[in-house]
PDB file of C-alpha atoms in Angstrom:
ATOM      1  CA  MET A   1     -13.011   0.996   6.687  1.00 95.00           C
ATOM      2  CA  ARG A   2     -11.339   4.336   6.566  1.00 96.00           C
ATOM      3  CA  PHE A   3      -9.526   5.607   3.499  1.00 98.00           C
ATOM      4  CA  MET A   4      -7.278   8.598   3.002  1.00 98.00           C
ATOM      5  CA  ILE A   5      -7.647  10.388  -0.303  1.00 97.00           C
ATOM      6  CA  ILE A   6      -4.369  12.218  -0.873  1.00 96.00           C
ATOM      7  CA  VAL A   7      -4.132  15.205  -3.173  1.00 94.00           C
ATOM      8  CA  LYS A   8      -0.628  15.293  -4.621  1.00 92.00           C
ATOM      9  CA  GLY A   9       1.221  18.584  -4.744  1.00 90.00           C
ATOM     10  CA  THR A  10       1.836  20.535  -7.926  1.00 89.00           C
ATOM     11  CA  ALA A  11       4.107  23.434  -8.809  1.00 88.00           C
ATOM     12  CA  ASP A  12       1.121  25.728  -8.174  1.00 89.00           C
ATOM     13  CA  THR A  13       0.296  24.306  -4.733  1.00 90.00           C
ATOM     14  CA  GLU A  14       3.958  24.540  -3.743  1.00 91.00           C
ATOM     15  CA  ALA A  15       4.026  28.160  -4.929  1.00 92.00           C
ATOM     16  CA  GLY A  16       0.998  28.897  -2.759  1.00 92.00           C
ATOM     17  CA  VAL A  17      -1.262  29.619  -5.751  1.00 93.00           C
ATOM     18  CA  MET A  18      -4.864  29.484  -4.566  1.00 91.00           C
ATOM     19  CA  PRO A  19      -7.492  27.831  -6.737  1.00 88.00           C
ATOM     20  CA  GLY A  20     -10.038  30.069  -8.400  1.00 90.00           C
ATOM     21  CA  PRO A  21     -13.537  30.625  -7.000  1.00 93.00           C
ATOM     22  CA  GLU A  22     -15.037  28.048  -9.356  1.00 93.00           C
ATOM     23  CA  VAL A  23     -12.745  25.346  -7.942  1.00 91.00           C
ATOM     24  CA  PHE A  24     -13.672  26.309  -4.370  1.00 91.00           C
ATOM     25  CA  GLU A  25     -17.360  26.127  -5.293  1.00 95.00           C
ATOM     26  CA  ALA A  26     -16.956  22.724  -6.959  1.00 95.00           C
ATOM     27  CA  MET A  27     -14.997  21.426  -3.940  1.00 94.00           C
ATOM     28  CA  GLY A  28     -17.665  22.766  -1.614  1.00 95.00           C
ATOM     29  CA  ARG A  29     -20.331  20.858  -3.545  1.00 97.00           C
ATOM     30  CA  PHE A  30     -18.210  17.688  -3.489  1.00 97.00           C
ATOM     31  CA  ASN A  31     -17.566  18.016   0.250  1.00 97.00           C
ATOM     32  CA  GLN A  32     -21.290  18.516   0.836  1.00 97.00           C
ATOM     33  CA  GLN A  33     -21.992  15.293  -1.079  1.00 97.00           C
ATOM     34  CA  LEU A  34     -19.540  13.468   1.192  1.00 97.00           C
ATOM     35  CA  ILE A  35     -21.220  14.968   4.264  1.00 97.00           C
ATOM     36  CA  ASP A  36     -24.719  14.158   2.980  1.00 97.00           C
ATOM     37  CA  ALA A  37     -23.644  10.557   2.331  1.00 97.00           C
ATOM     38  CA  GLY A  38     -22.264  10.335   5.879  1.00 96.00           C
ATOM     39  CA  VAL A  39     -18.790   9.292   4.746  1.00 97.00           C
ATOM     40  CA  LEU A  40     -16.658  12.393   5.404  1.00 97.00           C
ATOM     41  CA  LEU A  41     -14.473  12.121   8.504  1.00 95.00           C
ATOM     42  CA  SER A  42     -11.966  14.887   7.776  1.00 95.00           C
ATOM     43  CA  ALA A  43     -10.775  17.085   4.917  1.00 96.00           C
ATOM     44  CA  ASP A  44      -8.156  19.803   4.673  1.00 95.00           C
ATOM     45  CA  GLY A  45      -5.689  21.455   2.369  1.00 94.00           C
ATOM     46  CA  LEU A  46      -2.083  21.957   3.380  1.00 95.00           C
ATOM     47  CA  HIS A  47       0.136  25.017   3.146  1.00 95.00           C
ATOM     48  CA  PRO A  48       3.204  24.735   0.868  1.00 94.00           C
ATOM     49  CA  THR A  49       6.224  22.853   2.192  1.00 94.00           C
ATOM     50  CA  LYS A  50       8.182  26.110   2.461  1.00 94.00           C
ATOM     51  CA  GLU A  51       6.150  26.644   5.636  1.00 95.00           C
ATOM     52  CA  GLY A  52       6.806  23.131   6.941  1.00 95.00           C
ATOM     53  CA  ALA A  53       9.642  21.022   8.281  1.00 95.00           C
ATOM     54  CA  ARG A  54      10.834  17.426   8.149  1.00 92.00           C
ATOM     55  CA  VAL A  55      12.062  15.689  11.268  1.00 94.00           C
ATOM     56  CA  THR A  56      14.325  12.654  10.954  1.00 94.00           C
ATOM     57  CA  LYS A  57      15.683  10.490  13.750  1.00 96.00           C
ATOM     58  CA  ASN A  58      19.088   9.033  13.062  1.00 94.00           C
ATOM     59  CA  GLY A  59      21.478   7.585  15.624  1.00 94.00           C
ATOM     60  CA  GLY A  60      19.151   8.651  18.427  1.00 94.00           C
ATOM     61  CA  LYS A  61      19.301  12.308  17.367  1.00 96.00           C
ATOM     62  CA  LEU A  62      16.587  14.383  15.754  1.00 96.00           C
ATOM     63  CA  ALA A  63      17.369  16.478  12.710  1.00 96.00           C
ATOM     64  CA  VAL A  64      14.927  19.192  11.658  1.00 96.00           C
ATOM     65  CA  VAL A  65      15.061  20.455   8.071  1.00 93.00           C
ATOM     66  CA  ASP A  66      12.885  23.392   7.111  1.00 95.00           C
ATOM     67  CA  GLY A  67      11.060  23.364   3.766  1.00 93.00           C
ATOM     68  CA  PRO A  68      10.648  23.826   0.929  1.00 92.00           C
ATOM     69  CA  PHE A  69      11.134  20.305  -0.333  1.00 88.00           C
ATOM     70  CA  ALA A  70      11.939  19.169  -3.858  1.00 80.00           C
ATOM     71  CA  GLU A  71       9.794  17.012  -6.123  1.00 70.00           C
ATOM     72  CA  ALA A  72       6.352  18.619  -5.851  1.00 60.00           C
ATOM     73  CA  LYS A  73       4.763  15.473  -7.327  1.00 62.00           C
ATOM     74  CA  GLU A  74       5.838  13.534  -4.225  1.00 81.00           C
ATOM     75  CA  LEU A  75       4.345  16.081  -1.817  1.00 91.00           C
ATOM     76  CA  ILE A  76       0.846  16.280  -0.347  1.00 94.00           C
ATOM     77  CA  ALA A  77      -1.314  19.346  -0.968  1.00 93.00           C
ATOM     78  CA  GLY A  78      -4.422  18.157   0.881  1.00 95.00           C
ATOM     79  CA  PHE A  79      -6.517  15.190   1.912  1.00 97.00           C
ATOM     80  CA  TRP A  80      -9.864  13.713   2.802  1.00 98.00           C
ATOM     81  CA  ILE A  81     -10.440  10.861   5.203  1.00 97.00           C
ATOM     82  CA  ILE A  82     -13.624   8.996   4.414  1.00 98.00           C
ATOM     83  CA  SER A  83     -15.441   5.923   5.639  1.00 96.00           C
ATOM     84  CA  ALA A  84     -16.297   3.382   2.955  1.00 98.00           C
ATOM     85  CA  LYS A  85     -17.275  -0.285   2.948  1.00 97.00           C
ATOM     86  CA  ASP A  86     -14.397  -1.172   0.606  1.00 97.00           C
ATOM     87  CA  LYS A  87     -11.830   0.143  -1.867  1.00 98.00           C
ATOM     88  CA  GLU A  88     -14.317   0.141  -4.729  1.00 98.00           C
ATOM     89  CA  GLU A  89     -16.718   2.418  -2.845  1.00 98.00           C
ATOM     90  CA  ALA A  90     -13.844   4.729  -1.908  1.00 98.00           C
ATOM     91  CA  LEU A  91     -12.775   4.868  -5.560  1.00 98.00           C
ATOM     92  CA  THR A  92     -16.283   5.909  -6.620  1.00 97.00           C
ATOM     93  CA  TRP A  93     -15.816   9.001  -4.446  1.00 98.00           C
ATOM     94  CA  VAL A  94     -12.307   9.653  -5.758  1.00 97.00           C
ATOM     95  CA  LYS A  95     -13.604   9.585  -9.334  1.00 96.00           C
ATOM     96  CA  ARG A  96     -16.063  12.373  -8.463  1.00 96.00           C
ATOM     97  CA  ILE A  97     -13.428  14.826  -7.209  1.00 96.00           C
ATOM     98  CA  PRO A  98     -13.609  17.991  -9.315  1.00 93.00           C
ATOM     99  CA  PHE A  99      -9.947  18.364 -10.243  1.00 87.00           C
ATOM    100  CA  ASP A 100      -8.178  19.789 -13.241  1.00 79.00           C
ATOM    101  CA  GLU A 101      -6.483  17.752 -15.941  1.00 78.00           C
ATOM    102  CA  GLY A 102      -3.160  16.250 -14.883  1.00 79.00           C
ATOM    103  CA  GLU A 103      -3.687  16.399 -11.109  1.00 86.00           C
ATOM    104  CA  THR A 104      -2.982  13.203  -9.167  1.00 90.00           C
ATOM    105  CA  ILE A 105      -5.027  11.703  -6.364  1.00 94.00           C
ATOM    106  CA  GLU A 106      -3.818   8.753  -4.278  1.00 95.00           C
ATOM    107  CA  LEU A 107      -6.119   6.452  -2.305  1.00 97.00           C
ATOM    108  CA  ARG A 108      -4.787   4.619   0.753  1.00 97.00           C
ATOM    109  CA  ARG A 109      -6.578   2.503   3.343  1.00 98.00           C
ATOM    110  CA  VAL A 110      -6.050   3.612   6.939  1.00 97.00           C
ATOM    111  CA  PHE A 111      -4.968   0.930   9.405  1.00 94.00           C
ATOM    112  CA  GLU A 112      -7.478  -0.103  12.061  1.00 90.00           C
ATOM    113  CA  ALA A 113      -6.477  -1.727  15.342  1.00 87.00           C
ATOM    114  CA  ALA A 114      -7.894  -5.063  14.137  1.00 87.00           C
ATOM    115  CA  ASP A 115      -5.388  -5.018  11.248  1.00 90.00           C
ATOM    116  CA  PHE A 116      -2.671  -5.733  13.831  1.00 89.00           C
ATOM    117  CA  ALA A 117      -4.256  -8.958  15.127  1.00 88.00           C
ATOM    118  CA  GLU A 118      -1.066 -10.857  14.252  1.00 91.00           C
ATOM    119  CA  VAL A 119       1.000  -8.789  16.684  1.00 92.00           C
ATOM    120  CA  LEU A 120      -1.496  -7.452  19.238  1.00 89.00           C
ATOM    121  CA  SER A 121      -3.529  -9.382  21.770  1.00 90.00           C
ATOM    122  CA  PRO A 122      -7.328  -8.985  21.752  1.00 90.00           C
ATOM    123  CA  GLU A 123      -6.939  -6.905  24.912  1.00 93.00           C
ATOM    124  CA  GLN A 124      -4.462  -4.559  23.222  1.00 92.00           C
ATOM    125  CA  ILE A 125      -6.781  -4.186  20.216  1.00 89.00           C
ATOM    126  CA  GLU A 126      -9.711  -3.415  22.502  1.00 92.00           C
ATOM    127  CA  LYS A 127      -7.606  -0.865  24.391  1.00 92.00           C
ATOM    128  CA  GLU A 128      -6.569   0.822  21.124  1.00 90.00           C
ATOM    129  CA  GLU A 129     -10.157   0.947  19.866  1.00 89.00           C
ATOM    130  CA  LYS A 130     -11.330   2.423  23.192  1.00 92.00           C
ATOM    131  CA  LEU A 131      -8.563   5.029  23.080  1.00 91.00           C
ATOM    132  CA  ARG A 132      -9.656   6.073  19.562  1.00 87.00           C
ATOM    133  CA  ALA A 133     -13.340   6.202  20.548  1.00 88.00           C
ATOM    134  CA  ASP A 134     -12.549   8.259  23.671  1.00 90.00           C
ATOM    135  CA  ASN A 135     -10.491  10.683  21.600  1.00 88.00           C
ATOM    136  CA  GLU A 136     -13.256  11.059  19.006  1.00 84.00           C
ATOM    137  CA  ARG A 137     -15.746  11.874  21.787  1.00 90.00           C
ATOM    138  CA  ARG A 138     -13.344  14.462  23.256  1.00 90.00           C
ATOM    139  CA  MET A 139     -12.798  16.062  19.869  1.00 85.00           C
ATOM    140  CA  ALA A 140     -16.541  16.158  19.153  1.00 85.00           C
ATOM    141  CA  ALA A 141     -17.138  17.877  22.497  1.00 90.00           C
ATOM    142  CA  ARG A 142     -14.712  20.721  21.716  1.00 86.00           C
TER     143      ARG A 142
END
């Protein structure tokens, strides 16, 4: 199973305040633990929303609204995507994240093609899984 660990935004992340060197070092050690355990699939921080945009489709038309966006606590500052056997294993990793007091982390399971067995045929699931595997091979070859 894949899980996304979502780092919620704060006033500092929205202001573009970079963490201190000690936080970068602690994160580097944590990321290395994920790599050594073979569970890290992806990890990145995100620039503040003032550099982003939201796109909404309404009535067949697209509306683009440039950032920044309100409610920093509802925004995403970064993420990891990990592979874990279940939610409990994923939570053991979340509990090891070296974050400051008051920061919020959200854990969400990522959908797999097999999760759509109620609406997709076995052939469609197989096609989706092959598409993902082909893409992963292409990305690894870059």
